[in-house]
Short mmCIF file of C-alpha atoms and ligand atoms in Angstrom, two decimals:
data_model
loop_
_atom_site.label_atom_id
_atom_site.label_comp_id
_atom_site.label_asym_id
_atom_site.label_seq_id
_atom_site.Cartn_x
_atom_site.Cartn_y
_atom_site.Cartn_z
CA UNK E 1 95.02 73.93 65.39
CA UNK E 2 93.82 77.45 64.42
CA UNK E 3 91.61 77.54 67.58
CA UNK E 4 94.72 76.89 69.74
CA UNK E 5 96.68 79.76 68.32
CA UNK E 6 93.75 82.10 68.84
CA UNK E 7 93.47 81.13 72.55
CA UNK E 8 97.19 81.66 73.00
CA UNK E 9 96.84 85.07 71.41
CA UNK E 10 93.70 86.03 73.50
CA UNK E 11 95.60 84.93 76.73
CA UNK E 12 98.69 86.72 75.93
CA UNK E 13 96.78 90.03 75.21
CA UNK E 14 94.80 89.35 78.38
CA UNK E 15 98.11 89.29 80.43
CA UNK E 16 99.57 92.24 78.76
CA UNK E 17 96.36 94.22 79.47
CA UNK E 18 96.41 92.98 83.11
CA UNK E 19 100.03 93.84 83.84
CA UNK E 20 100.73 96.47 81.21
CA UNK E 21 98.30 99.26 82.52
CA UNK E 22 98.28 98.70 86.24
CA UNK E 23 98.22 102.00 87.92
CA UNK E 24 100.94 101.59 90.75
CA UNK E 25 99.77 104.64 92.84
CA UNK E 26 97.55 102.25 94.87
CA UNK E 27 100.64 100.70 96.35
CA UNK E 28 100.59 97.34 94.61
CA UNK E 29 103.88 95.72 94.30
CA UNK E 30 106.23 97.30 91.86
CA UNK E 31 107.59 95.39 88.97
CA UNK E 32 111.06 94.63 87.19
CA UNK E 33 112.66 96.96 85.05
CA UNK E 34 110.66 96.56 81.65
CA UNK E 35 107.34 97.52 83.26
CA UNK E 36 108.67 100.44 84.84
CA UNK E 37 110.56 101.66 82.00
CA UNK E 38 114.32 102.03 82.74
CA UNK E 39 114.41 105.71 83.12
CA UNK E 40 111.47 106.37 85.43
CA UNK E 41 112.39 107.24 88.98
CA UNK E 42 110.53 104.98 91.32
CA UNK E 43 109.33 106.63 94.74
CA UNK E 44 107.87 104.85 97.83
CA UNK E 45 105.94 107.31 99.72
CA UNK E 46 104.73 106.48 103.18
CA UNK E 47 102.10 108.81 104.02
CA UNK E 48 100.98 108.75 107.64
CA UNK E 49 97.24 108.99 107.36
CA UNK E 50 94.35 111.03 105.95
CA UNK E 51 93.29 112.79 109.36
CA UNK E 52 92.99 116.46 108.29
CA UNK E 53 92.58 118.73 105.36
CA UNK E 54 96.28 119.46 105.62
CA UNK E 55 97.19 115.89 105.22
CA UNK E 56 95.04 115.54 102.12
CA UNK E 57 96.55 118.69 100.68
CA UNK E 58 99.94 117.35 101.50
CA UNK E 59 99.23 113.79 99.82
CA UNK E 60 97.89 115.83 96.88
CA UNK E 61 100.90 117.97 96.45
CA UNK E 62 103.11 114.85 96.52
CA UNK E 63 100.94 112.91 93.97
CA UNK E 64 101.00 115.83 91.46
CA UNK E 65 104.72 116.23 91.87
CA UNK E 66 105.59 112.77 91.56
CA UNK E 67 103.30 111.94 88.52
CA UNK E 68 103.95 109.71 85.61
CA UNK E 69 104.16 112.58 83.20
CA UNK E 70 106.84 114.26 85.55
CA UNK E 71 108.84 110.86 84.81
CA UNK E 72 108.19 109.14 88.17
CA UNK E 73 106.37 106.01 89.31
CA UNK E 74 104.83 106.87 92.83
CA UNK E 75 104.10 103.92 95.21
CA UNK E 76 101.75 105.43 97.61
CA UNK E 77 101.04 103.80 101.01
CA UNK E 78 98.59 105.47 103.59
CA UNK E 79 99.63 104.42 107.08
CA UNK E 80 96.18 105.23 108.77
CA UNK E 81 97.94 107.08 111.68
CA UNK E 82 99.79 103.92 112.45
CA UNK E 83 103.59 103.70 112.82
CA UNK E 84 103.61 99.77 112.39
CA UNK E 85 101.93 100.41 109.01
CA UNK E 86 104.44 102.91 107.74
CA UNK E 87 107.36 100.54 108.97
CA UNK E 88 105.77 97.87 106.88
CA UNK E 89 105.42 99.88 103.85
CA UNK E 90 109.11 100.99 104.27
CA UNK E 91 110.02 97.30 104.23
CA UNK E 92 107.93 96.65 101.23
CA UNK E 93 109.46 99.57 99.44
CA UNK E 94 112.91 98.09 100.12
CA UNK E 95 112.04 94.61 98.67
CA UNK E 96 110.57 96.56 95.64
CA UNK E 97 114.02 98.11 95.40
CA UNK E 98 112.71 101.63 95.05
CA UNK E 99 115.06 104.46 94.10
CA UNK E 100 113.93 106.62 96.99
CA UNK E 101 111.73 106.46 100.16
CA UNK E 102 109.71 109.31 101.27
CA UNK E 103 108.46 109.20 105.01
CA UNK E 104 105.98 111.63 106.64
CA UNK E 105 106.37 110.06 110.04
CA UNK E 106 103.19 110.01 112.35
CA UNK E 107 105.46 110.57 115.58
CA UNK E 108 109.02 111.11 116.20
CA UNK E 109 110.44 107.82 117.86
CA UNK E 110 110.82 104.35 116.69
CA UNK E 111 112.41 104.41 113.33
CA UNK E 112 116.07 103.54 113.87
CA UNK E 113 115.73 100.00 113.10
CA UNK E 114 113.62 100.38 109.58
CA UNK E 115 115.76 103.31 108.57
CA UNK E 116 118.94 101.25 109.04
CA UNK E 117 117.50 98.54 106.77
CA UNK E 118 116.90 101.20 104.14
CA UNK E 119 120.39 102.33 104.52
CA UNK E 120 121.88 98.77 104.17
CA UNK E 121 119.65 98.40 101.14
CA UNK E 122 121.24 101.73 99.74
CA UNK E 123 117.85 103.52 99.43
CA UNK E 124 118.03 107.27 100.36
CA UNK E 125 115.27 108.27 102.90
CA UNK E 126 113.81 111.70 102.64
CA UNK E 127 111.69 113.01 105.50
CA UNK E 128 108.61 115.30 105.03
CA UNK E 129 106.33 117.30 107.28
CA UNK E 130 107.24 116.06 110.82
CA UNK E 131 110.64 115.33 112.31
CA UNK E 132 112.04 111.94 113.76
CA UNK E 133 114.14 111.54 117.02
CA UNK E 134 117.04 109.10 115.99
CA UNK E 135 120.66 108.59 117.24
CA UNK E 136 122.04 108.35 113.70
CA UNK E 137 121.11 111.18 111.54
CA UNK E 138 122.87 109.71 108.66
CA UNK E 139 119.93 107.34 108.44
CA UNK E 140 118.00 110.07 106.54
CA UNK E 141 119.23 112.18 103.83
CA UNK E 142 117.32 115.32 104.33
CA UNK E 143 113.85 116.60 105.97
CA UNK E 144 111.67 119.25 104.42
CA UNK E 145 109.01 120.70 106.81
CA UNK E 146 107.82 123.55 108.99
CA UNK E 147 109.23 125.17 111.95
CA UNK E 148 106.34 124.06 114.44
CA UNK E 149 107.89 126.06 117.41
CA UNK E 150 107.97 129.08 115.19
CA UNK E 151 104.34 128.66 114.18
CA UNK E 152 103.30 128.60 117.88
CA UNK E 153 105.43 131.53 119.01
CA UNK E 154 103.80 133.44 116.10
CA UNK E 155 100.30 132.77 117.62
CA UNK E 156 101.45 133.36 121.24
CA UNK E 157 103.10 136.74 120.28
CA UNK E 158 100.10 137.67 118.78
CA UNK E 159 97.91 136.91 121.63
CA UNK E 160 100.32 138.77 123.97
CA UNK E 161 99.95 142.00 121.62
CA UNK E 162 96.23 141.60 121.79
CA UNK E 163 96.13 141.37 125.74
CA UNK E 164 98.53 144.34 125.76
CA UNK E 165 96.44 146.38 123.25
CA UNK E 166 93.16 145.68 124.96
CA UNK E 167 94.51 146.11 128.45
CA UNK E 168 93.68 142.57 129.41
CA UNK E 169 95.55 141.34 132.48
CA UNK E 170 97.77 138.07 131.92
CA UNK E 171 96.03 136.30 134.73
CA UNK E 172 92.58 137.07 133.11
CA UNK E 173 93.71 134.62 130.07
CA UNK E 174 92.39 131.16 130.76
CA UNK E 175 93.56 129.34 127.92
CA UNK E 176 93.05 125.62 126.99
CA UNK E 177 95.30 123.64 124.59
CA UNK E 178 93.66 121.06 122.40
CA UNK E 179 96.78 119.31 121.45
CA UNK E 180 97.32 117.41 118.14
CA UNK E 181 98.40 113.85 117.98
CA UNK E 182 100.75 113.23 121.05
CA UNK E 183 104.28 112.67 119.99
CA UNK E 184 104.04 114.25 116.37
CA UNK E 185 106.55 117.13 115.94
CA UNK E 186 103.92 119.66 114.98
CA UNK E 187 102.18 118.81 118.37
CA UNK E 188 105.40 118.97 120.41
CA UNK E 189 106.60 122.34 118.70
CA UNK E 190 103.14 123.99 119.12
CA UNK E 191 102.80 122.76 122.70
CA UNK E 192 106.18 123.77 123.64
CA UNK E 193 105.46 127.45 122.33
CA UNK E 194 102.38 127.61 124.38
CA UNK E 195 103.93 126.28 127.51
CA UNK E 196 106.79 128.92 127.45
CA UNK E 197 104.54 131.61 126.71
CA UNK E 198 102.36 130.72 129.57
CA UNK E 199 105.40 130.88 131.67
CA UNK E 200 106.85 134.02 130.10
CA UNK E 201 103.55 136.20 130.02
CA UNK E 202 101.65 134.75 133.23
CA UNK E 203 98.62 133.20 131.53
CA UNK E 204 96.30 130.71 133.29
CA UNK E 205 96.82 127.43 131.41
CA UNK E 206 93.65 125.73 132.35
CA UNK E 207 94.28 122.37 130.55
CA UNK E 208 95.89 120.39 127.82
CA UNK E 209 93.93 117.74 126.13
CA UNK E 210 94.68 115.78 122.75
CA UNK E 211 92.09 116.26 120.08
CA UNK E 212 94.43 114.12 117.59
CA UNK E 213 94.43 116.68 114.93
CA UNK E 214 90.47 115.59 114.05
CA UNK E 215 87.40 117.46 114.29
CA UNK E 216 85.34 114.64 115.89
CA UNK E 217 87.87 114.20 118.81
CA UNK E 218 88.11 117.98 119.40
CA UNK E 219 84.45 118.42 119.59
CA UNK E 220 84.46 115.66 122.45
CA UNK E 221 87.11 117.10 124.37
CA UNK E 222 86.03 120.47 124.21
CA UNK E 223 82.59 119.68 125.40
CA UNK E 224 84.14 117.78 128.26
CA UNK E 225 86.46 120.96 129.09
CA UNK E 226 83.33 123.21 129.09
CA UNK E 227 81.91 121.09 131.44
CA UNK E 228 84.77 121.09 133.84
CA UNK E 229 85.77 124.72 133.57
CA UNK E 230 83.52 127.67 133.42
CA UNK E 231 86.27 130.36 132.99
CA UNK E 232 87.84 129.32 129.58
CA UNK E 233 88.17 132.37 127.42
CA UNK E 234 90.82 131.13 124.76
CA UNK E 235 91.17 127.87 122.81
CA UNK E 236 94.41 127.13 121.26
CA UNK E 237 93.69 124.46 118.53
CA UNK E 238 96.69 122.93 117.25
CA UNK E 239 94.84 122.62 113.59
CA UNK E 240 91.97 123.85 111.95
CA UNK E 241 90.27 120.65 112.19
CA UNK E 242 90.43 120.78 115.89
CA UNK E 243 89.15 124.60 115.75
CA UNK E 244 85.98 123.44 113.83
CA UNK E 245 85.39 120.68 116.42
CA UNK E 246 85.86 123.02 119.23
CA UNK E 247 83.72 125.82 117.71
CA UNK E 248 80.82 123.17 117.28
CA UNK E 249 80.95 122.19 121.10
CA UNK E 250 81.24 125.86 122.14
CA UNK E 251 78.23 126.85 120.22
CA UNK E 252 76.33 123.77 121.39
CA UNK E 253 76.85 125.02 125.04
CA UNK E 254 75.40 128.07 123.91
CA UNK E 255 78.48 130.16 123.98
CA UNK E 256 79.92 132.58 121.31
CA UNK E 257 83.25 132.32 119.62
CA UNK E 258 85.07 135.51 118.71
CA UNK E 259 87.77 137.99 119.79
CA UNK E 260 85.67 140.00 122.40
CA UNK E 261 86.71 138.09 125.27
CA UNK E 262 85.96 140.93 127.74
CA UNK E 263 82.47 140.44 126.85
CA UNK E 264 82.36 136.72 127.10
CA UNK E 265 83.28 135.56 123.78
CA UNK E 266 85.79 132.58 123.50
CA UNK E 267 88.78 133.16 121.22
CA UNK E 268 89.72 130.57 118.80
CA UNK E 269 93.57 130.37 117.84
CA UNK E 270 94.50 127.71 115.17
CA UNK E 271 97.18 126.04 112.90
CA UNK E 272 97.18 125.20 109.18
CA UNK E 273 95.09 127.59 107.05
CA UNK E 274 94.13 124.85 104.76
CA UNK E 275 90.58 123.79 105.54
CA UNK E 276 87.97 126.08 103.66
CA UNK E 277 85.76 126.31 106.45
CA UNK E 278 88.40 127.42 108.83
CA UNK E 279 89.33 130.11 106.47
CA UNK E 280 85.50 131.35 106.04
CA UNK E 281 85.54 131.32 109.98
CA UNK E 282 88.51 133.30 110.01
CA UNK E 283 86.99 135.96 107.72
CA UNK E 284 83.86 136.20 109.90
CA UNK E 285 85.98 136.49 112.93
CA UNK E 286 84.86 133.25 114.38
CA UNK E 287 88.50 132.20 114.43
CA UNK E 288 90.80 134.97 115.49
CA UNK E 289 94.15 134.12 114.20
CA UNK E 290 95.75 131.07 112.25
CA UNK E 291 99.40 130.39 111.92
CA UNK E 292 99.88 128.91 108.36
CA UNK E 293 101.35 125.46 107.93
CA UNK E 294 102.25 124.95 104.36
CA UNK E 295 101.20 121.40 103.14
CA UNK E 296 102.41 121.90 99.56
CA UNK E 297 105.70 120.32 99.83
CA UNK E 298 105.64 118.16 96.77
CA UNK E 299 107.62 120.48 94.44
CA UNK E 300 110.41 120.98 97.39
CA UNK E 301 110.88 117.11 97.79
CA UNK E 302 110.89 116.80 94.06
CA UNK E 303 113.72 119.52 93.80
CA UNK E 304 115.71 117.54 96.43
CA UNK E 305 115.36 114.22 94.30
CA UNK E 306 116.40 116.03 91.23
CA UNK E 307 119.52 117.41 93.09
CA UNK E 308 120.36 113.90 94.47
CA UNK E 309 119.98 112.40 90.98
CA UNK E 310 122.83 114.49 89.81
CA UNK E 311 124.75 113.60 93.13
CA UNK E 312 123.91 117.09 94.44
CA UNK E 313 123.91 117.93 98.23
CA UNK E 314 120.50 119.13 99.53
CA UNK E 315 120.49 121.08 102.89
CA UNK E 316 119.82 118.56 105.75
CA UNK E 317 116.96 120.61 106.97
CA UNK E 318 114.92 122.76 104.90
CA UNK E 319 111.78 124.94 106.29
CA UNK E 320 108.93 126.02 104.20
CA UNK E 321 108.01 129.79 104.59
CA UNK E 322 104.86 130.47 106.21
CA UNK E 323 102.43 133.33 107.13
CA UNK E 324 100.03 134.23 110.13
CA UNK E 325 96.59 135.14 109.01
CA UNK E 326 94.00 137.14 111.03
CA UNK E 327 91.20 139.76 110.47
CA UNK E 328 91.99 141.72 113.58
CA UNK E 329 93.35 144.63 111.69
CA UNK E 330 94.82 146.40 114.57
CA UNK E 331 97.80 144.00 114.81
CA UNK E 332 99.56 144.29 111.65
CA UNK E 333 102.77 142.37 112.53
CA UNK E 334 104.26 140.22 115.27
CA UNK E 335 107.85 139.89 116.53
CA UNK E 336 109.31 136.49 117.11
CA UNK E 337 112.76 135.83 118.29
CA UNK E 338 113.71 139.45 117.06
CA UNK E 339 112.12 139.05 113.56
CA UNK E 340 109.14 140.90 112.25
CA UNK E 341 106.33 138.68 110.54
CA UNK E 342 103.73 140.72 108.83
CA UNK E 343 100.15 139.57 109.41
CA UNK E 344 98.14 138.62 106.25
CA UNK E 345 94.51 139.82 106.17
CA UNK E 346 92.19 137.56 104.24
CA UNK E 347 89.91 140.12 102.11
C1 GZL F 401 101.99 119.84 110.22
C2 GZL F 401 101.28 118.48 110.25
C3 GZL F 401 100.03 118.43 110.96
C4 GZL F 401 99.10 119.30 110.59
C5 GZL F 401 97.89 118.71 110.80
O1 GZL F 401 102.99 119.90 109.54
O2 GZL F 401 102.18 117.54 110.79
O3 GZL F 401 99.39 117.18 110.93
O4 GZL F 401 99.21 120.63 111.25
C6 GZL F 401 98.07 117.47 110.56
O5 GZL F 401 96.63 119.25 110.23
O6 GZL F 401 97.15 116.37 110.88
ZN1 ZN F 402 88.91 125.44 135.89
#
């Protein structure tokens, strides 16, 4: 008889251990009330992938903000750059009856149906980083991210100042755009900014090819561009990982990167300012200018949720502040849409 009791106690202990200390950040199904503790705020976060240093920093910032210590339970799902995975994750969050859904959308279109399901379930959706293109904007509560068009206009204004100060004729700028993931608002905004600058200043836009925000893909497309075109003297990389890939390909082709385009160097312009190697390249002058894209949005999203918790009303759209980095000290500021932006020089 005693033996039987001991077995029951051991298996009970085993169950408590199995379920009681499960770490839900891996996205395993959430649980009923008693396991979450009734005062924890449960967040379902659909992150788009892990394609870049920017993305890893963004994920880190969200995990830090929504830690257990801060009173949250974060259910994290990595979409591996596929919208279908993100839609599945959102449907799982709805079944788990999370308190909030945070979505970092891989591309802009195709969200209407699943966000309607979240709305029907009464779960607020907060967008972070990239934007979505939907009919009914009531399907998301608010968006926190970057003004990608402004980032692009900062870089193109910088390049225009550079050509002016160095007496370089517009038609002698032969620029290629290594674009990000096609359809991502960061790609759309940055590409749009370059296209309008090319039209406005008369630069020669040699080619636009997607590097998908990754180093490997960008190395490949840059090598192909160098095969096809012998006059490229500026490369506009839509994130730092692409800049690293482009630099590898340019140096493998026996060419030099730098700002001295009059003497055959190829100028690298980039976005993010997160990747350590890219920042080192900036201080060495191998990358000439980087428009910062701030990944640390965790605290901003946390503040939005805190406001919603007390039925406050966060701004529908809020942009994070961002700088422009360079080592070319002759250009100390750029003017974009009539506003001055100081250039930050890395020491
Ligand atoms: C920008 C973000 C972009 C980064 C890339 O907010 O969407 O996606 O610039 C990342 O590094 O891959
Ligand atoms: Zn050509």
